[in-house]
Short mmCIF file of C-alpha atoms and ligand atoms in Angstrom, two decimals:
data_model
loop_
_atom_site.label_atom_id
_atom_site.label_comp_id
_atom_site.label_asym_id
_atom_site.label_seq_id
_atom_site.Cartn_x
_atom_site.Cartn_y
_atom_site.Cartn_z
CA MET P 1 -0.14 -0.11 -0.16
CA ARG P 2 0.93 3.45 -0.61
CA THR P 3 1.64 5.87 1.58
CA ILE P 4 0.27 9.54 1.11
CA ASP P 5 2.05 11.36 4.03
CA LEU P 6 0.66 15.06 4.57
CA ARG P 7 2.25 15.75 7.60
CA SER P 8 3.75 18.54 6.59
CA ASP P 9 6.96 19.41 3.39
CA THR P 10 9.28 18.78 5.65
CA VAL P 11 9.05 14.99 4.43
CA THR P 12 9.65 15.39 0.63
CA LEU P 13 12.88 14.13 -0.11
CA PRO P 14 15.78 15.78 -2.36
CA THR P 15 14.48 15.56 -6.14
CA PRO P 16 18.01 13.39 -9.08
CA ARG P 17 19.55 16.52 -10.11
CA MET P 18 19.52 17.16 -6.23
CA ARG P 19 21.88 13.90 -5.05
CA GLU P 20 24.18 14.08 -8.36
CA ALA P 21 24.34 17.53 -7.63
CA ILE P 22 25.72 16.36 -3.67
CA TYR P 23 28.15 14.15 -5.02
CA ARG P 24 29.09 16.09 -7.63
CA ALA P 25 30.09 18.70 -5.01
CA GLU P 26 33.18 21.63 -5.34
CA LEU P 27 34.18 21.28 -1.61
CA GLY P 28 36.16 23.61 0.75
CA ASP P 29 36.34 24.09 4.68
CA ASP P 30 33.47 26.21 5.37
CA VAL P 31 35.50 27.39 8.82
CA TYR P 32 38.00 28.16 7.03
CA GLY P 33 35.56 30.10 4.24
CA GLU P 34 37.39 27.93 1.75
CA ASP P 35 33.70 26.07 0.19
CA PRO P 36 32.87 27.03 -2.85
CA THR P 37 30.20 25.77 -3.18
CA VAL P 38 28.73 27.34 0.26
CA ASN P 39 29.98 30.60 -0.14
CA ARG P 40 27.69 30.59 -4.20
CA LEU P 41 24.73 29.26 -1.95
CA GLU P 42 25.23 32.22 0.93
CA GLU P 43 25.74 35.02 -3.20
CA MET P 44 22.94 32.91 -4.42
CA VAL P 45 20.38 33.38 -1.89
CA ALA P 46 21.20 37.40 -1.13
CA GLU P 47 21.62 38.25 -3.88
CA ARG P 48 18.04 36.39 -4.93
CA LEU P 49 17.02 38.01 -1.83
CA GLY P 50 17.54 41.34 -2.18
CA LYS P 51 19.96 41.91 0.96
CA GLU P 52 23.49 42.02 1.02
CA ALA P 53 24.93 39.20 2.92
CA GLY P 54 23.82 35.73 3.26
CA LEU P 55 24.61 32.23 5.40
CA LEU P 56 24.03 29.25 5.72
CA VAL P 57 22.81 27.26 8.58
CA VAL P 58 21.70 24.09 10.18
CA SER P 59 17.40 24.86 10.34
CA GLY P 60 15.01 26.61 10.76
CA THR P 61 15.15 26.82 14.49
CA MET P 62 18.57 27.87 14.10
CA GLY P 63 18.25 30.71 11.17
CA ASN P 64 15.69 32.72 13.08
CA LEU P 65 17.16 31.28 16.90
CA VAL P 66 20.59 32.91 15.31
CA SER P 67 18.54 35.91 13.97
CA LEU P 68 17.21 36.53 16.89
CA LEU P 69 20.47 36.81 19.33
CA SER P 70 22.27 38.74 17.12
CA HIS P 71 19.56 41.57 17.32
CA ALA P 72 18.65 41.09 20.93
CA GLN P 73 20.89 40.55 23.70
CA ARG P 74 20.19 39.48 27.39
CA GLY P 75 16.91 41.15 28.52
CA ASP P 76 15.45 42.36 26.39
CA GLU P 77 12.78 41.37 24.63
CA VAL P 78 11.41 40.66 20.93
CA ILE P 79 6.66 40.90 19.73
CA MET P 80 6.34 37.87 18.17
CA GLY P 81 2.05 36.67 17.50
CA HIS P 82 0.64 33.84 20.35
CA LEU P 83 0.99 31.08 17.57
CA ALA P 84 4.73 32.43 15.94
CA HIS P 85 6.89 29.01 15.34
CA THR P 86 9.05 30.50 16.87
CA TYR P 87 7.42 31.17 19.99
CA LEU P 88 5.26 27.48 20.05
CA TYR P 89 7.74 25.22 18.55
CA GLU P 90 10.84 25.92 18.83
CA ALA P 91 12.45 24.58 22.19
CA GLY P 92 12.34 28.28 24.02
CA GLY P 93 15.40 28.97 22.33
CA ILE P 94 16.62 32.30 22.51
CA SER P 95 15.06 32.44 26.31
CA VAL P 96 17.18 29.45 27.35
CA LEU P 97 20.53 30.21 25.28
CA GLY P 98 20.00 34.01 25.02
CA GLY P 99 18.14 35.47 27.68
CA VAL P 100 15.65 36.92 26.02
CA HIS P 101 12.27 37.81 26.95
CA VAL P 102 9.46 37.09 24.14
CA ARG P 103 6.61 38.70 24.46
CA THR P 104 3.32 37.95 22.24
CA VAL P 105 0.79 40.09 20.62
CA PRO P 106 -2.26 37.74 18.97
CA ASN P 107 -2.08 36.99 15.68
CA LEU P 108 -5.11 37.31 13.09
CA PRO P 109 -6.41 34.57 11.48
CA ASN P 110 -4.36 36.72 8.13
CA GLY P 111 -0.72 34.89 10.14
CA MET P 112 -0.65 39.58 10.86
CA LEU P 113 -0.53 41.57 13.58
CA ASP P 114 -2.42 44.23 14.48
CA PRO P 115 0.80 46.64 14.37
CA LYS P 116 -1.35 49.18 17.09
CA GLU P 117 -1.26 45.45 19.39
CA VAL P 118 2.03 46.44 17.78
CA GLU P 119 3.34 49.59 18.93
CA LEU P 120 1.59 48.24 22.68
CA ALA P 121 3.41 46.18 22.85
CA ILE P 122 6.70 48.52 22.95
CA ARG P 123 8.78 49.05 26.35
CA ASP P 124 9.12 52.33 27.23
CA PRO P 125 13.35 52.56 27.28
CA ASN P 126 12.92 54.52 29.82
CA ASN P 127 11.29 53.35 32.31
CA VAL P 128 13.96 50.62 34.50
CA HIS P 129 11.48 47.74 35.15
CA PHE P 130 11.12 46.52 31.67
CA PRO P 131 13.12 44.60 29.17
CA ARG P 132 14.18 46.72 26.37
CA SER P 133 12.31 45.95 22.70
CA ARG P 134 14.34 44.99 19.84
CA VAL P 135 12.88 43.29 17.60
CA VAL P 136 9.10 42.52 16.03
CA CYS P 137 9.02 39.10 13.99
CA LEU P 138 6.78 38.16 11.67
CA GLU P 139 6.37 34.86 10.06
CA ASN P 140 6.13 34.50 5.88
CA THR P 141 3.83 32.00 4.90
CA HIS P 142 1.96 31.94 8.27
CA ASN P 143 2.08 28.20 9.20
CA ARG P 144 -0.01 27.95 12.44
CA CYS P 145 -2.32 30.21 9.99
CA GLY P 146 -3.57 27.36 7.66
CA GLY P 147 0.08 28.53 5.87
CA ALA P 148 -1.65 32.89 5.63
CA VAL P 149 -0.17 34.91 2.87
CA LEU P 150 1.64 38.28 3.99
CA SER P 151 0.82 41.00 2.37
CA PRO P 152 4.15 43.48 1.83
CA GLN P 153 0.90 46.01 2.48
CA GLN P 154 0.52 44.03 5.13
CA MET P 155 3.73 43.70 6.25
CA ALA P 156 4.56 46.93 6.11
CA THR P 157 1.65 48.21 8.22
CA VAL P 158 4.48 46.44 11.35
CA ARG P 159 7.88 47.32 9.98
CA GLU P 160 6.51 50.93 10.56
CA VAL P 161 5.56 50.84 13.77
CA ALA P 162 8.77 49.29 14.27
CA LYS P 163 11.14 51.54 12.82
CA ARG P 164 9.89 54.44 14.51
CA HIS P 165 10.39 52.92 18.00
CA GLY P 166 14.12 52.32 16.51
CA LEU P 167 13.54 48.20 16.66
CA ALA P 168 14.78 46.19 14.41
CA VAL P 169 12.46 43.40 12.32
CA HIS P 170 12.50 39.62 11.52
CA LEU P 171 11.48 37.78 9.45
CA ASP P 172 10.73 33.43 9.85
CA GLY P 173 10.20 32.81 6.02
CA ALA P 174 10.25 29.66 6.53
CA ARG P 175 8.10 29.05 3.13
CA ILE P 176 8.93 32.41 2.05
CA PHE P 177 8.37 31.75 -1.28
CA ASN P 178 5.41 29.70 -0.99
CA ALA P 179 4.73 33.94 0.19
CA ALA P 180 5.63 34.86 -3.15
CA VAL P 181 4.23 32.92 -5.93
CA ALA P 182 0.67 32.65 -4.22
CA LEU P 183 1.02 37.11 -4.21
CA GLY P 184 2.79 36.27 -7.88
CA ILE P 185 5.38 38.86 -7.09
CA ASP P 186 9.02 38.27 -6.90
CA VAL P 187 10.44 37.60 -2.51
CA ARG P 188 12.61 40.37 -3.06
CA GLU P 189 9.47 42.62 -1.90
CA ILE P 190 8.86 40.48 0.62
CA ALA P 191 12.38 40.42 1.92
CA ALA P 192 11.96 44.73 1.64
CA GLN P 193 9.82 44.52 4.58
CA ALA P 194 12.51 42.27 7.28
CA ASP P 195 15.21 43.88 8.03
CA SER P 196 16.33 40.06 8.37
CA VAL P 197 14.81 36.84 6.36
CA GLN P 198 14.65 32.82 7.82
CA LEU P 199 14.56 31.07 4.76
CA CYS P 200 14.23 27.60 4.55
CA PHE P 201 15.42 25.32 1.32
CA SER P 202 14.66 22.07 3.58
CA LYS P 203 10.10 21.91 2.89
CA GLY P 204 8.44 23.18 -0.22
CA LEU P 205 11.72 23.34 -1.66
CA SER P 206 12.40 20.18 -1.00
CA ALA P 207 17.11 20.27 0.42
CA PRO P 208 16.87 17.36 2.39
CA VAL P 209 19.24 19.13 5.10
CA GLY P 210 19.62 23.70 5.70
CA SER P 211 18.30 26.95 5.67
CA ALA P 212 19.36 30.22 4.78
CA ILE P 213 19.43 33.38 7.17
CA VAL P 214 20.06 37.29 5.11
CA GLY P 215 20.51 41.19 5.73
CA SER P 216 22.90 43.08 6.35
CA ALA P 217 26.96 42.68 6.06
CA ASP P 218 27.07 43.29 9.37
CA PHE P 219 24.38 41.49 9.87
CA ILE P 220 25.30 38.41 9.02
CA ARG P 221 28.84 38.37 10.72
CA GLU P 222 27.29 38.87 14.02
CA ALA P 223 24.89 35.62 13.15
CA ARG P 224 28.62 34.00 11.56
CA ARG P 225 29.91 34.56 15.55
CA ASN P 226 26.05 33.38 16.80
CA ARG P 227 26.07 30.75 14.80
CA LYS P 228 29.36 29.51 15.74
CA VAL P 229 28.29 30.25 19.49
CA VAL P 230 25.54 27.92 19.17
CA GLY P 231 27.50 25.05 17.54
CA GLY P 232 26.13 25.53 14.17
CA SER P 233 29.61 26.23 11.92
CA MET P 234 29.93 23.35 9.44
CA ARG P 235 33.06 22.15 8.05
CA GLN P 236 32.19 20.54 3.90
CA ALA P 237 29.18 22.11 3.99
CA GLY P 238 28.17 22.34 0.95
CA ILE P 239 27.47 18.20 0.24
CA ILE P 240 24.09 20.97 2.10
CA ALA P 241 24.25 23.73 -0.34
CA ALA P 242 24.54 22.18 -3.80
CA ALA P 243 21.16 20.64 -3.18
CA ALA P 244 19.53 23.95 -1.39
CA ILE P 245 21.87 25.55 -4.72
CA VAL P 246 19.54 23.14 -6.87
CA ALA P 247 16.27 23.81 -4.57
CA LEU P 248 17.77 27.99 -5.55
CA GLU P 249 17.66 27.27 -9.53
CA GLU P 250 14.74 24.74 -9.90
CA MET P 251 11.59 23.45 -7.26
CA VAL P 252 10.47 27.52 -6.32
CA ASP P 253 8.34 27.80 -9.43
CA ARG P 254 6.11 24.79 -8.80
CA LEU P 255 5.83 25.56 -5.46
CA ALA P 256 1.85 26.58 -7.58
CA GLU P 257 1.08 22.98 -7.92
CA ASP P 258 1.52 22.81 -4.41
CA HIS P 259 -0.50 25.49 -3.87
CA GLU P 260 -3.05 24.77 -6.53
CA ASN P 261 -3.04 20.44 -5.00
CA ALA P 262 -4.41 21.88 -1.57
CA ARG P 263 -7.20 23.85 -3.14
CA ILE P 264 -8.30 21.60 -5.02
CA LEU P 265 -8.09 19.61 -1.35
CA ALA P 266 -9.70 21.45 0.85
CA GLN P 267 -12.60 21.90 -1.45
CA GLY P 268 -13.00 17.71 -1.29
CA ILE P 269 -12.81 18.96 2.30
CA LYS P 270 -15.85 20.33 2.78
CA GLU P 271 -18.02 18.14 0.92
CA ILE P 272 -17.11 15.04 3.11
CA ARG P 273 -19.71 15.17 6.63
CA GLY P 274 -17.61 15.18 10.45
CA LEU P 275 -14.97 17.23 8.22
CA ASP P 276 -15.33 21.28 7.74
CA VAL P 277 -13.17 24.45 6.28
CA ASP P 278 -13.48 27.79 5.79
CA LEU P 279 -11.50 27.81 2.24
CA GLY P 280 -10.57 31.40 2.54
CA THR P 281 -8.13 30.16 4.97
CA VAL P 282 -5.90 28.18 2.35
CA GLN P 283 -4.02 30.89 0.79
CA SER P 284 -0.88 28.30 -0.23
CA ASN P 285 -0.16 25.29 0.51
CA ILE P 286 -1.35 23.69 4.20
CA VAL P 287 -5.13 23.19 4.36
CA ILE P 288 -6.28 23.38 8.54
CA PHE P 289 -10.11 21.63 8.64
CA SER P 290 -11.76 20.94 10.90
CA LEU P 291 -13.26 17.11 12.75
CA THR P 292 -17.20 18.51 13.39
CA ALA P 293 -18.23 14.81 14.19
CA GLU P 294 -19.83 15.19 17.29
CA GLY P 295 -17.92 13.04 20.28
CA VAL P 296 -15.63 11.61 18.42
CA PRO P 297 -11.57 11.31 19.11
CA ILE P 298 -9.17 13.52 17.32
CA THR P 299 -6.49 10.83 18.24
CA ASP P 300 -8.84 8.00 17.04
CA VAL P 301 -9.76 9.19 13.46
CA VAL P 302 -5.91 10.65 12.62
CA LYS P 303 -5.36 6.68 13.42
CA ALA P 304 -8.19 5.88 11.06
CA PHE P 305 -6.29 7.63 8.70
CA TYR P 306 -2.69 6.18 9.32
CA ALA P 307 -4.99 2.05 8.64
CA GLU P 308 -6.03 2.69 5.20
CA GLY P 309 -2.21 5.49 4.35
CA LEU P 310 -2.84 8.15 4.54
CA LYS P 311 -0.30 10.15 7.14
CA ILE P 312 -2.06 13.50 8.32
CA ASN P 313 -1.37 14.53 11.67
CA ASN P 314 -4.28 16.74 14.75
CA ILE P 315 -2.16 19.70 16.21
CA ASP P 316 -4.88 20.32 18.73
CA ALA P 317 -8.32 17.89 20.09
CA GLY P 318 -10.48 19.60 17.46
CA ARG P 319 -7.61 20.13 14.29
CA PHE P 320 -5.95 18.83 11.37
CA ARG P 321 -3.23 19.67 9.35
CA ALA P 322 -2.77 19.24 5.78
CA VAL P 323 0.36 20.03 4.27
CA THR P 324 1.09 18.99 -0.22
CA HIS P 325 4.57 19.07 -2.06
CA TYR P 326 7.04 17.83 -4.00
CA GLY P 327 6.23 14.15 -4.55
CA ILE P 328 2.49 14.61 -4.37
CA GLU P 329 0.52 14.83 -7.14
CA ARG P 330 -2.92 14.89 -8.13
CA GLU P 331 -4.18 11.43 -7.81
CA ASP P 332 -2.83 11.62 -4.41
CA ILE P 333 -4.91 14.32 -3.59
CA SER P 334 -8.06 12.23 -5.35
CA ALA P 335 -6.93 9.09 -3.13
CA ALA P 336 -6.47 11.23 0.12
CA LEU P 337 -9.88 12.00 -0.37
CA ALA P 338 -11.90 8.72 -1.33
CA ILE P 339 -9.32 7.73 2.22
CA MET P 340 -11.40 10.52 4.67
CA SER P 341 -14.69 10.41 2.56
CA ARG P 342 -14.33 7.16 3.44
CA VAL P 343 -12.68 6.72 7.32
CA MET P 344 -15.63 10.02 7.70
CA GLN P 345 -17.95 7.16 7.63
CA GLN P 346 -17.13 5.80 10.27
CA PHE P 347 -17.32 8.50 12.39
CA VAL P 348 -21.19 9.94 11.72
N1 TLP J 401 7.91 23.94 10.98
C1 TLP J 401 7.58 22.02 10.60
C2 TLP J 401 6.78 21.43 12.28
O1 TLP J 401 7.89 22.29 13.33
C3 TLP J 401 5.93 22.60 12.83
C4 TLP J 401 6.23 21.28 10.12
O2 TLP J 401 6.06 20.79 9.85
O3 TLP J 401 5.64 23.25 8.91
N2 TLP J 401 9.26 28.05 10.94
C5 TLP J 401 8.66 27.71 10.36
C6 TLP J 401 6.92 29.30 10.60
C7 TLP J 401 8.15 26.45 10.48
O4 TLP J 401 6.72 26.11 9.99
C8 TLP J 401 9.35 25.42 10.90
C9 TLP J 401 9.08 24.03 10.73
C10 TLP J 401 10.58 26.37 11.47
C11 TLP J 401 10.32 27.50 11.40
C12 TLP J 401 11.77 24.62 11.95
O5 TLP J 401 12.49 24.82 10.48
P1 TLP J 401 12.93 23.54 11.31
O6 TLP J 401 12.13 22.77 11.38
O7 TLP J 401 13.86 23.29 9.79
O8 TLP J 401 13.90 23.58 12.54
#
């Protein structure tokens, strides 16, 4: 039985071209700055996002950690949404390792932060009671808000407040290319609304490992030091960079297919008794949908999906998340819907 894995776009395997590029990669010791493939990737990603410099890091989590440690010192405060990945799913790294305090403001259902709420959260720097507000984080696309896409115009409203108060803006752009493809714009327009951006190669872009951070040359110099602090400096990391280069060159435009598949999946879910989805929230490759069948433990439904070869996890007691990605074809979406429909008959 073929398994259809919609748990995440992190499950994507490297493409044949990536395996070939990994095999052939020219390598050197990157801690000496001598890995030509890493150097090429870092220049390429900075150029692509319209920033001065880039840095390869192991993961999205490390990219956000190193970025925030570079913007904020011990006792400083970072403002982010209460549904931010960095707040919910990164093991509190910035507090654990950096002594950086987090202040949350409510995420709106569209993934945005209300600029008025952000402004209210910024502390008076002259009051000794308060940590110092240093940076505001946005996330685009927004994972827990169902892959919601933030436009540059929306982001600019938060950036304006941050700049007026002298704060930096960091973007968790794990899926920034999904946002750019969904909006049909150059990714630079999104990156321009942040001082630093973290982006992942290992999600929809299908590389096996790796993220990058981009920003000013000064910021990246500091981030390179902080990457060392967290043990993230690598040696012949061209092995990783080679696949990331292929990801940037070949895997961005096809994200549109994932978005279309997500929409078809959501439309199908809407027709299944016992499940529901707000189609307006499906803007990229993530579908968050609800269990409406009463008195059914959601984990029983998850188990029943798995037993039929469909991997979808729940994100809380009432909602599931499905993510489309490279390797999931239109037929898989039809097959997934058939399984969901069959399974839900047991529960309604
Ligand atoms: N997200 C993963 C899980 O951790 C939930 C997923 O399956 O979606 N920022 C965002 C917006 C993310 O979605 C993720 C990963 C990260 C950062 C962290 O990236 P990694 O997993 O590379 O550390």
